[in-house]
Every structure is written in structure tokens, then in C-alpha cells.
Amino acid sequence: MGVESINFTTEGNSVYLCFADQGTLTFTYPNGSEDITLAFDNTNGMVEHAFITAAIQEGKATTKIFHADPHDNGASYNNIGKMQIEGNTLYIGGTFHQMMPFDNKLTHVGGCDLFATALDKNSLEVQWTAQSGFDEGNGDSQHFYENFTSMAVNNGEVSLYGYVLQDKNEKTITKSLAYTCSNGTATSNEAPLLVTGAAINGTTKALLSANITDFSTTLAAYTVSGGDGINGVKTLSAQRVGNTFYFAEPNNIAVYDLQSRMLKQANHATSVSIDELTPGIYILANGKNILKVNKTNL
């Protein structure tokens, strides 16, 4: 028993930490230490999985324990994926299983849930917590669970990214996830790409994304204009005639469905057709830019 996951961020001379923990822990900092004991029962296997936050300033630590009801599920998916400070707010993103320690009214759906939490950076009091609430499938019997990849904050709005993994006989990514979180609400966004890294500096946002079929990566930067922004990656320019798209110069084009599955590929092509595909929404991508298109029967 002990620390399951840990992360930290800094601001000036201050260090902020958050860790998922079970059992007993001794937290040591420059001017002291603190013993932390969480609920556990060796008789029936009931174990508490808590989140603990700490702010260390001038060698002194302020800690706050966020408790959750003990459970006997040995598989714990509590993960502190990233921490970020904006203004007076400390944002934390990751995944949780069973009861949410930052908000005990919330419980995971499926295998586990992505979450974003906003805390007052001085008091460490929770301002709000949002969860994905996506039912990816049962974690125990079907081995589905959500994984956190990145988080970016802009004016109090959190862009939260991850994916669904089925870990049964072999690890398979089945879906990319993207959410916009604020004031306790998580809004799902279309995720044609798997975002593995995200950062915001002023009005500029950068996304590192991957194709979940061949894991080729793309780094795209663009101006933030509100919302999640995954669909704000620079648009691929094309002229449409029916269900055929023509390009001004040759491109290596891949066509994906909304589950990020590559359906076809055309290298050094000046046009690509989706006429043979069933009606629906598709993504055309050339490794740098994307175009979301609606296939119709003409």
C-alpha cells in the first residue's frame, strides 16, 4: 500500500502536489513531516483510495485529504495526470474509479472516468469537479477503461483529453476522447485524432496528436477561439465536387471515421473520393491539416 500516482506543478517559489494514495503514508517536506493513514480492512479487503493535495511554500506544507468510501475492487485506476495553475485556481486532471474523492456525489461509469477539478490554490478547497461520464464498457469483465493523456486551461475552461483502452488479451485503443470542462460540467467533443499533448500560451494552443491506427504523430498550433479546439486544427483546403475532393497540389491523404479508424489512404494524390463509403461524417487529413466532411448519397 502507498502512493498510486503523483504529480506536481510550480508557481514562483511554491510547489503544488497531488497524489492518489491508499494505506499509510509519511509525507516529508523541508520543515517537517506528516503521517497519513487511510481506511483499510485486511479482513474483507475494503481499502480507501484518496486524493491528497499539498502546497509547499517557504518550507512549510499545507495538506488536504479528500476521502472516498473504501471498496474491495483491487484494480485501481486513480491517476493524477496533470496539474496547472491559472490565476488563483489549481487545476488537476486524471482518472478515477468508484467514488470521486474531490466530489463524493460523483461515481465512475464503465471502467473508470476522466476528470478535471478546480481548487482554490491558497485554501485547496474544491471549486468544481467534472467527469466524462462515458460508458466505455465494464472494467472488470470486459477490461475497458479510460486513460488520461493531457489537459490545457484557457480562461477557466479546461480542455481534457484521453482515450479508451481495452486491455484483455492485448491492449487496443478503441476510442479517442476530448472534453471541454468548466463549472462542474464536461461537454464531449468530436475527437478525430488522439491528442497526446496539449498546451496553451495566451491565445495560441498546441496539440500533439496521433493516429490510433499507425500512431503517426502531428503537431498543430492555432489560435484559441473558445471551445475544445480539437476541431480548430488548421483546415485542409479542398474543392468538393460531389463526394470527391480536389487539392491544389499533391497530398498524402488519409480518410478516417469518427472512431479514428483509417478507412482509405491516397499518396501524392490531387484528389480523393469517399463515394464508396456509407453516409456519415469523415475526416480527411494530410498529417498537418484536417477537413471534416459529410458524405451524402447524391
mmCIF file of C-alpha atoms in Angstrom:
data_model
loop_
_atom_site.group_PDB
_atom_site.id
_atom_site.type_symbol
_atom_site.label_atom_id
_atom_site.label_comp_id
_atom_site.label_asym_id
_atom_site.label_seq_id
_atom_site.Cartn_x
_atom_site.Cartn_y
_atom_site.Cartn_z
ATOM 1 C CA MET A 1 0.000 0.000 0.000
ATOM 2 C CA GLY A 2 1.097 3.582 -0.591
ATOM 3 C CA VAL A 3 1.192 6.145 -3.391
ATOM 4 C CA GLU A 4 -0.624 5.023 -6.555
ATOM 5 C CA SER A 5 0.028 8.134 -8.631
ATOM 6 C CA ILE A 6 1.648 11.537 -8.092
ATOM 7 C CA ASN A 7 2.098 14.794 -9.978
ATOM 8 C CA PHE A 8 3.135 18.371 -9.249
ATOM 9 C CA THR A 9 3.352 21.886 -10.636
ATOM 10 C CA THR A 10 5.151 25.057 -9.554
ATOM 11 C CA GLU A 11 4.470 28.772 -9.382
ATOM 12 C CA GLY A 12 7.298 31.050 -8.290
ATOM 13 C CA ASN A 13 8.722 29.558 -5.086
ATOM 14 C CA SER A 14 5.643 27.437 -4.411
ATOM 15 C CA VAL A 15 5.241 23.743 -5.200
ATOM 16 C CA TYR A 16 1.825 22.111 -5.503
ATOM 17 C CA LEU A 17 1.440 18.324 -5.347
ATOM 18 C CA CYS A 18 -1.389 15.863 -5.667
ATOM 19 C CA PHE A 19 -1.197 12.116 -5.186
ATOM 20 C CA ALA A 20 -3.575 9.187 -5.179
ATOM 21 C CA ASP A 21 -2.903 7.083 -2.105
ATOM 22 C CA GLN A 22 -4.024 4.055 -0.132
ATOM 23 C CA GLY A 23 -2.977 2.677 3.266
ATOM 24 C CA THR A 24 -0.337 4.633 5.194
ATOM 25 C CA LEU A 25 1.989 7.381 4.043
ATOM 26 C CA THR A 26 4.648 9.619 5.585
ATOM 27 C CA PHE A 27 4.790 12.947 3.776
ATOM 28 C CA THR A 28 8.157 14.644 4.392
ATOM 29 C CA TYR A 29 8.910 18.250 3.421
ATOM 30 C CA PRO A 30 11.789 20.653 4.289
ATOM 31 C CA ASN A 31 10.487 21.821 7.690
ATOM 32 C CA GLY A 32 8.629 18.742 8.903
ATOM 33 C CA SER A 33 6.673 15.609 8.091
ATOM 34 C CA GLU A 34 3.135 14.273 8.376
ATOM 35 C CA ASP A 35 1.840 10.725 8.838
ATOM 36 C CA ILE A 36 -1.319 9.931 6.865
ATOM 37 C CA THR A 37 -3.415 6.803 7.456
ATOM 38 C CA LEU A 38 -6.389 5.955 5.267
ATOM 39 C CA ALA A 39 -9.142 3.441 5.937
ATOM 40 C CA PHE A 40 -8.425 -0.195 5.169
ATOM 41 C CA ASP A 41 -9.675 -3.534 6.473
ATOM 42 C CA ASN A 42 -7.446 -6.551 5.885
ATOM 43 C CA THR A 43 -10.290 -8.879 6.850
ATOM 44 C CA ASN A 44 -12.640 -8.103 3.955
ATOM 45 C CA GLY A 45 -10.226 -6.235 1.645
ATOM 46 C CA MET A 46 -12.020 -2.883 1.857
ATOM 47 C CA VAL A 47 -9.484 -0.164 1.002
ATOM 48 C CA GLU A 48 -9.869 3.601 0.727
ATOM 49 C CA HIS A 49 -8.324 5.290 -2.325
ATOM 50 C CA ALA A 50 -7.975 9.003 -1.521
ATOM 51 C CA PHE A 51 -6.561 12.085 -3.244
ATOM 52 C CA ILE A 52 -4.153 14.214 -1.192
ATOM 53 C CA THR A 53 -3.127 17.732 -2.208
ATOM 54 C CA ALA A 54 -0.320 19.809 -0.766
ATOM 55 C CA ALA A 55 1.024 23.325 -1.194
ATOM 56 C CA ILE A 56 4.639 23.858 -0.112
ATOM 57 C CA GLN A 57 5.696 27.467 0.471
ATOM 58 C CA GLU A 58 8.894 28.590 2.220
ATOM 59 C CA GLY A 59 9.467 25.057 3.509
ATOM 60 C CA LYS A 60 6.005 24.809 5.083
ATOM 61 C CA ALA A 61 3.345 22.483 3.765
ATOM 62 C CA THR A 62 -0.431 22.806 3.754
ATOM 63 C CA THR A 63 -2.094 19.470 3.081
ATOM 64 C CA LYS A 64 -5.695 18.488 2.463
ATOM 65 C CA ILE A 65 -7.030 14.936 2.237
ATOM 66 C CA PHE A 66 -10.013 14.200 0.014
ATOM 67 C CA HIS A 67 -11.587 10.967 1.216
ATOM 68 C CA ALA A 68 -13.695 8.364 -0.589
ATOM 69 C CA ASP A 69 -15.584 5.295 0.591
ATOM 70 C CA PRO A 70 -13.447 2.122 0.799
ATOM 71 C CA HIS A 71 -14.103 -0.637 -1.733
ATOM 72 C CA ASP A 72 -12.810 -4.135 -2.397
ATOM 73 C CA ASN A 73 -12.002 -3.705 -6.085
ATOM 74 C CA GLY A 74 -8.319 -4.475 -6.336
ATOM 75 C CA ALA A 75 -7.905 -2.745 -9.703
ATOM 76 C CA SER A 76 -7.441 0.958 -9.007
ATOM 77 C CA TYR A 77 -7.414 3.428 -11.857
ATOM 78 C CA ASN A 78 -6.968 6.583 -9.775
ATOM 79 C CA ASN A 79 -4.418 8.656 -11.666
ATOM 80 C CA ILE A 80 -3.178 12.231 -11.309
ATOM 81 C CA GLY A 81 -2.267 13.043 -14.894
ATOM 82 C CA LYS A 82 -1.508 16.772 -14.904
ATOM 83 C CA MET A 83 -1.687 19.902 -12.731
ATOM 84 C CA GLN A 84 -1.810 23.507 -13.907
ATOM 85 C CA ILE A 85 -2.271 26.908 -12.265
ATOM 86 C CA GLU A 86 -4.180 29.784 -13.809
ATOM 87 C CA GLY A 87 -4.788 32.862 -11.655
ATOM 88 C CA ASN A 88 -5.830 31.727 -8.183
ATOM 89 C CA THR A 89 -7.022 28.328 -9.342
ATOM 90 C CA LEU A 90 -5.198 24.997 -9.299
ATOM 91 C CA TYR A 91 -6.476 22.603 -11.957
ATOM 92 C CA ILE A 92 -5.990 18.831 -11.745
ATOM 93 C CA GLY A 93 -6.789 16.265 -14.427
ATOM 94 C CA GLY A 94 -6.681 12.472 -14.418
ATOM 95 C CA THR A 95 -8.880 9.411 -13.932
ATOM 96 C CA PHE A 96 -10.821 7.961 -11.010
ATOM 97 C CA HIS A 97 -12.515 4.690 -10.078
ATOM 98 C CA GLN A 98 -15.541 4.181 -7.777
ATOM 99 C CA MET A 99 -16.307 7.279 -5.637
ATOM 100 C CA MET A 100 -14.684 10.560 -6.695
ATOM 101 C CA PRO A 101 -12.547 11.871 -3.788
ATOM 102 C CA PHE A 102 -12.860 15.524 -4.888
ATOM 103 C CA ASP A 103 -16.664 15.232 -5.056
ATOM 104 C CA ASN A 104 -18.264 12.267 -3.286
ATOM 105 C CA LYS A 105 -21.514 12.737 -5.212
ATOM 106 C CA LEU A 106 -19.778 11.508 -8.364
ATOM 107 C CA THR A 107 -19.166 7.838 -9.248
ATOM 108 C CA HIS A 108 -17.342 6.457 -12.280
ATOM 109 C CA VAL A 109 -19.183 4.937 -15.256
ATOM 110 C CA GLY A 110 -17.820 1.869 -17.058
ATOM 111 C CA GLY A 111 -14.229 1.021 -16.117
ATOM 112 C CA CYS A 112 -13.205 4.473 -14.838
ATOM 113 C CA ASP A 113 -13.724 8.141 -15.769
ATOM 114 C CA LEU A 114 -11.625 11.076 -16.872
ATOM 115 C CA PHE A 115 -11.977 14.093 -14.574
ATOM 116 C CA ALA A 116 -10.991 17.727 -14.212
ATOM 117 C CA THR A 117 -11.036 19.528 -10.863
ATOM 118 C CA ALA A 118 -10.596 23.191 -9.973
ATOM 119 C CA LEU A 119 -9.273 24.077 -6.481
ATOM 120 C CA ASP A 120 -8.518 27.383 -4.807
ATOM 121 C CA LYS A 121 -4.709 27.368 -4.852
ATOM 122 C CA ASN A 122 -4.496 29.018 -1.415
ATOM 123 C CA SER A 123 -7.083 27.090 0.615
ATOM 124 C CA LEU A 124 -7.065 23.934 -1.577
ATOM 125 C CA GLU A 125 -10.857 23.943 -1.355
ATOM 126 C CA VAL A 126 -12.668 22.395 -4.326
ATOM 127 C CA GLN A 127 -14.466 24.842 -6.606
ATOM 128 C CA TRP A 128 -15.853 22.262 -9.027
ATOM 129 C CA THR A 129 -15.242 18.792 -10.426
ATOM 130 C CA ALA A 130 -16.334 17.459 -13.830
ATOM 131 C CA GLN A 131 -16.261 13.847 -15.027
ATOM 132 C CA SER A 132 -16.502 12.344 -18.502
ATOM 133 C CA GLY A 133 -19.412 10.050 -17.580
ATOM 134 C CA PHE A 134 -18.663 7.996 -20.695
ATOM 135 C CA ASP A 135 -19.667 4.328 -20.563
ATOM 136 C CA GLU A 136 -16.784 2.627 -22.352
ATOM 137 C CA GLY A 137 -17.698 -0.843 -21.069
ATOM 138 C CA ASN A 138 -17.151 -2.775 -17.872
ATOM 139 C CA GLY A 139 -13.632 -2.671 -16.493
ATOM 140 C CA ASP A 140 -13.802 -5.967 -14.591
ATOM 141 C CA SER A 141 -15.390 -8.300 -17.133
ATOM 142 C CA GLN A 142 -14.645 -6.510 -20.424
ATOM 143 C CA HIS A 143 -11.371 -4.824 -19.421
ATOM 144 C CA PHE A 144 -12.324 -1.390 -20.765
ATOM 145 C CA TYR A 145 -11.063 1.752 -19.073
ATOM 146 C CA GLU A 146 -10.303 5.391 -19.820
ATOM 147 C CA ASN A 147 -6.787 6.806 -19.900
ATOM 148 C CA PHE A 148 -5.744 10.435 -19.401
ATOM 149 C CA THR A 149 -3.311 11.941 -21.919
ATOM 150 C CA SER A 150 -3.316 15.722 -21.434
ATOM 151 C CA MET A 151 -5.068 18.856 -20.242
ATOM 152 C CA ALA A 152 -4.855 22.559 -21.102
ATOM 153 C CA VAL A 153 -6.513 25.540 -19.385
ATOM 154 C CA ASN A 154 -7.659 28.784 -21.001
ATOM 155 C CA ASN A 155 -9.620 31.427 -19.049
ATOM 156 C CA GLY A 156 -11.078 28.865 -16.647
ATOM 157 C CA GLU A 157 -12.025 26.409 -19.377
ATOM 158 C CA VAL A 158 -10.300 23.023 -19.309
ATOM 159 C CA SER A 159 -9.600 21.001 -22.449
ATOM 160 C CA LEU A 160 -9.352 17.388 -21.298
ATOM 161 C CA TYR A 161 -8.014 14.572 -23.471
ATOM 162 C CA GLY A 162 -7.701 10.799 -23.274
ATOM 163 C CA TYR A 163 -8.659 7.503 -24.865
ATOM 164 C CA VAL A 164 -10.435 4.218 -24.190
ATOM 165 C CA LEU A 165 -8.238 1.144 -23.866
ATOM 166 C CA GLN A 166 -9.378 -2.457 -23.901
ATOM 167 C CA ASP A 167 -6.799 -4.462 -22.002
ATOM 168 C CA LYS A 168 -7.928 -8.079 -22.252
ATOM 169 C CA ASN A 169 -5.806 -10.335 -24.434
ATOM 170 C CA GLU A 170 -3.864 -7.435 -25.932
ATOM 171 C CA LYS A 171 -4.002 -3.664 -25.495
ATOM 172 C CA THR A 172 -6.284 -1.994 -28.041
ATOM 173 C CA ILE A 173 -7.221 1.693 -28.228
ATOM 174 C CA THR A 174 -10.892 1.790 -29.203
ATOM 175 C CA LYS A 175 -11.776 5.489 -28.993
ATOM 176 C CA SER A 176 -10.237 8.939 -28.630
ATOM 177 C CA LEU A 177 -11.788 11.238 -26.008
ATOM 178 C CA ALA A 178 -11.971 15.038 -25.802
ATOM 179 C CA TYR A 179 -13.961 17.185 -23.363
ATOM 180 C CA THR A 180 -14.419 20.844 -22.545
ATOM 181 C CA CYS A 181 -14.855 21.283 -18.775
ATOM 182 C CA SER A 182 -15.995 24.285 -16.744
ATOM 183 C CA ASN A 183 -18.091 24.877 -13.628
ATOM 184 C CA GLY A 184 -18.588 21.167 -12.989
ATOM 185 C CA THR A 185 -19.766 20.251 -16.490
ATOM 186 C CA ALA A 186 -17.881 18.179 -19.075
ATOM 187 C CA THR A 187 -19.009 18.565 -22.680
ATOM 188 C CA SER A 188 -17.920 15.841 -25.091
ATOM 189 C CA ASN A 189 -16.307 16.926 -28.365
ATOM 190 C CA GLU A 190 -15.706 15.007 -31.556
ATOM 191 C CA ALA A 191 -12.201 13.534 -31.406
ATOM 192 C CA PRO A 192 -10.996 12.511 -34.872
ATOM 193 C CA LEU A 193 -7.436 12.383 -33.521
ATOM 194 C CA LEU A 194 -5.898 11.035 -30.328
ATOM 195 C CA VAL A 195 -4.466 14.078 -28.543
ATOM 196 C CA THR A 196 -1.381 13.043 -26.579
ATOM 197 C CA GLY A 197 -0.217 16.504 -25.502
ATOM 198 C CA ALA A 198 -1.789 19.950 -25.165
ATOM 199 C CA ALA A 199 -0.558 23.396 -24.136
ATOM 200 C CA ILE A 200 -1.870 26.962 -24.269
ATOM 201 C CA ASN A 201 0.132 30.196 -24.209
ATOM 202 C CA GLY A 202 -2.127 33.213 -24.426
ATOM 203 C CA THR A 203 -4.390 32.714 -27.435
ATOM 204 C CA THR A 204 -2.153 30.081 -29.045
ATOM 205 C CA LYS A 205 -2.917 26.421 -28.476
ATOM 206 C CA ALA A 206 -0.726 23.486 -29.493
ATOM 207 C CA LEU A 207 -1.908 19.899 -29.846
ATOM 208 C CA LEU A 208 0.268 16.840 -30.328
ATOM 209 C CA SER A 209 -1.956 14.171 -31.847
ATOM 210 C CA ALA A 210 -1.580 10.595 -33.043
ATOM 211 C CA ASN A 211 -3.324 8.312 -35.476
ATOM 212 C CA ILE A 212 -4.503 5.339 -33.385
ATOM 213 C CA THR A 213 -4.034 3.000 -36.365
ATOM 214 C CA ASP A 214 -0.355 3.571 -37.181
ATOM 215 C CA PHE A 215 0.482 6.060 -34.363
ATOM 216 C CA SER A 216 1.946 8.618 -36.760
ATOM 217 C CA THR A 217 2.053 11.970 -34.941
ATOM 218 C CA THR A 218 1.140 15.534 -35.861
ATOM 219 C CA LEU A 219 1.917 18.793 -34.044
ATOM 220 C CA ALA A 220 -0.541 21.587 -34.829
ATOM 221 C CA ALA A 221 -0.768 25.108 -33.418
ATOM 222 C CA TYR A 222 -3.644 27.539 -33.867
ATOM 223 C CA THR A 223 -5.443 30.471 -32.261
ATOM 224 C CA VAL A 224 -7.843 29.638 -29.446
ATOM 225 C CA SER A 225 -11.362 30.939 -30.029
ATOM 226 C CA GLY A 226 -13.249 29.119 -27.270
ATOM 227 C CA GLY A 227 -14.436 25.534 -27.016
ATOM 228 C CA ASP A 228 -12.314 22.432 -27.064
ATOM 229 C CA GLY A 229 -10.327 23.321 -30.145
ATOM 230 C CA ILE A 230 -9.643 19.811 -31.428
ATOM 231 C CA ASN A 231 -11.673 20.754 -34.483
ATOM 232 C CA GLY A 232 -9.780 24.040 -34.698
ATOM 233 C CA VAL A 233 -6.668 22.487 -36.215
ATOM 234 C CA LYS A 234 -5.870 24.282 -39.485
ATOM 235 C CA THR A 235 -8.347 23.225 -42.150
ATOM 236 C CA LEU A 236 -7.235 21.187 -45.145
ATOM 237 C CA SER A 237 -8.104 23.165 -48.270
ATOM 238 C CA ALA A 238 -10.013 21.277 -50.951
ATOM 239 C CA GLN A 239 -12.600 21.856 -53.663
ATOM 240 C CA ARG A 240 -15.551 19.489 -53.444
ATOM 241 C CA VAL A 241 -17.398 18.078 -56.449
ATOM 242 C CA GLY A 242 -19.997 15.578 -55.308
ATOM 243 C CA ASN A 243 -18.135 13.250 -52.931
ATOM 244 C CA THR A 244 -14.721 13.881 -54.492
ATOM 245 C CA PHE A 245 -12.278 16.399 -53.051
ATOM 246 C CA TYR A 246 -9.653 18.104 -55.222
ATOM 247 C CA PHE A 247 -6.414 19.648 -53.917
ATOM 248 C CA ALA A 248 -4.316 22.441 -55.384
ATOM 249 C CA GLU A 249 -1.171 20.341 -55.008
ATOM 250 C CA PRO A 250 -0.408 16.648 -54.361
ATOM 251 C CA ASN A 251 -1.071 15.447 -50.804
ATOM 252 C CA ASN A 252 -0.726 12.239 -48.829
ATOM 253 C CA ILE A 253 -4.348 11.909 -47.727
ATOM 254 C CA ALA A 254 -5.874 9.564 -45.155
ATOM 255 C CA VAL A 255 -9.629 9.213 -44.554
ATOM 256 C CA TYR A 256 -10.861 8.406 -41.021
ATOM 257 C CA ASP A 257 -14.217 7.775 -39.420
ATOM 258 C CA LEU A 258 -15.168 9.362 -36.073
ATOM 259 C CA GLN A 259 -13.740 6.348 -34.228
ATOM 260 C CA SER A 260 -10.321 7.351 -35.683
ATOM 261 C CA ARG A 261 -10.157 4.256 -37.898
ATOM 262 C CA MET A 262 -8.296 4.774 -41.159
ATOM 263 C CA LEU A 263 -10.635 3.748 -43.997
ATOM 264 C CA LYS A 264 -8.501 4.591 -47.021
ATOM 265 C CA GLN A 265 -5.244 6.259 -48.000
ATOM 266 C CA ALA A 266 -4.035 8.028 -51.148
ATOM 267 C CA ASN A 267 -0.397 9.062 -51.517
ATOM 268 C CA HIS A 268 0.758 12.017 -53.638
ATOM 269 C CA ALA A 269 -2.857 12.491 -54.701
ATOM 270 C CA THR A 270 -4.520 15.555 -56.180
ATOM 271 C CA SER A 271 -7.974 14.181 -55.371
ATOM 272 C CA VAL A 272 -9.702 11.650 -53.137
ATOM 273 C CA SER A 273 -13.222 10.225 -53.289
ATOM 274 C CA ILE A 274 -15.398 8.986 -50.439
ATOM 275 C CA ASP A 275 -18.188 7.924 -52.772
ATOM 276 C CA GLU A 276 -17.831 4.241 -51.814
ATOM 277 C CA LEU A 277 -18.255 4.957 -48.083
ATOM 278 C CA THR A 278 -21.591 4.837 -46.281
ATOM 279 C CA PRO A 279 -23.250 8.183 -45.489
ATOM 280 C CA GLY A 280 -21.827 9.871 -42.407
ATOM 281 C CA ILE A 281 -19.111 12.169 -41.074
ATOM 282 C CA TYR A 282 -15.475 11.581 -42.076
ATOM 283 C CA ILE A 283 -12.109 13.247 -41.508
ATOM 284 C CA LEU A 284 -9.635 13.927 -44.313
ATOM 285 C CA ALA A 285 -6.090 14.508 -43.045
ATOM 286 C CA ASN A 286 -2.707 15.103 -44.646
ATOM 287 C CA GLY A 287 -0.584 14.849 -41.480
ATOM 288 C CA LYS A 288 -0.783 18.593 -40.745
ATOM 289 C CA ASN A 289 -4.310 19.741 -41.524
ATOM 290 C CA ILE A 290 -7.749 18.136 -41.354
ATOM 291 C CA LEU A 291 -11.097 18.550 -43.058
ATOM 292 C CA LYS A 292 -14.366 17.272 -41.585
ATOM 293 C CA VAL A 293 -16.799 16.247 -44.325
ATOM 294 C CA ASN A 294 -20.329 14.869 -44.519
ATOM 295 C CA LYS A 295 -20.762 12.015 -47.007
ATOM 296 C CA THR A 296 -24.154 12.103 -48.672
ATOM 297 C CA ASN A 297 -25.864 9.999 -51.327
ATOM 298 C CA LEU A 298 -26.071 12.225 -54.389
#
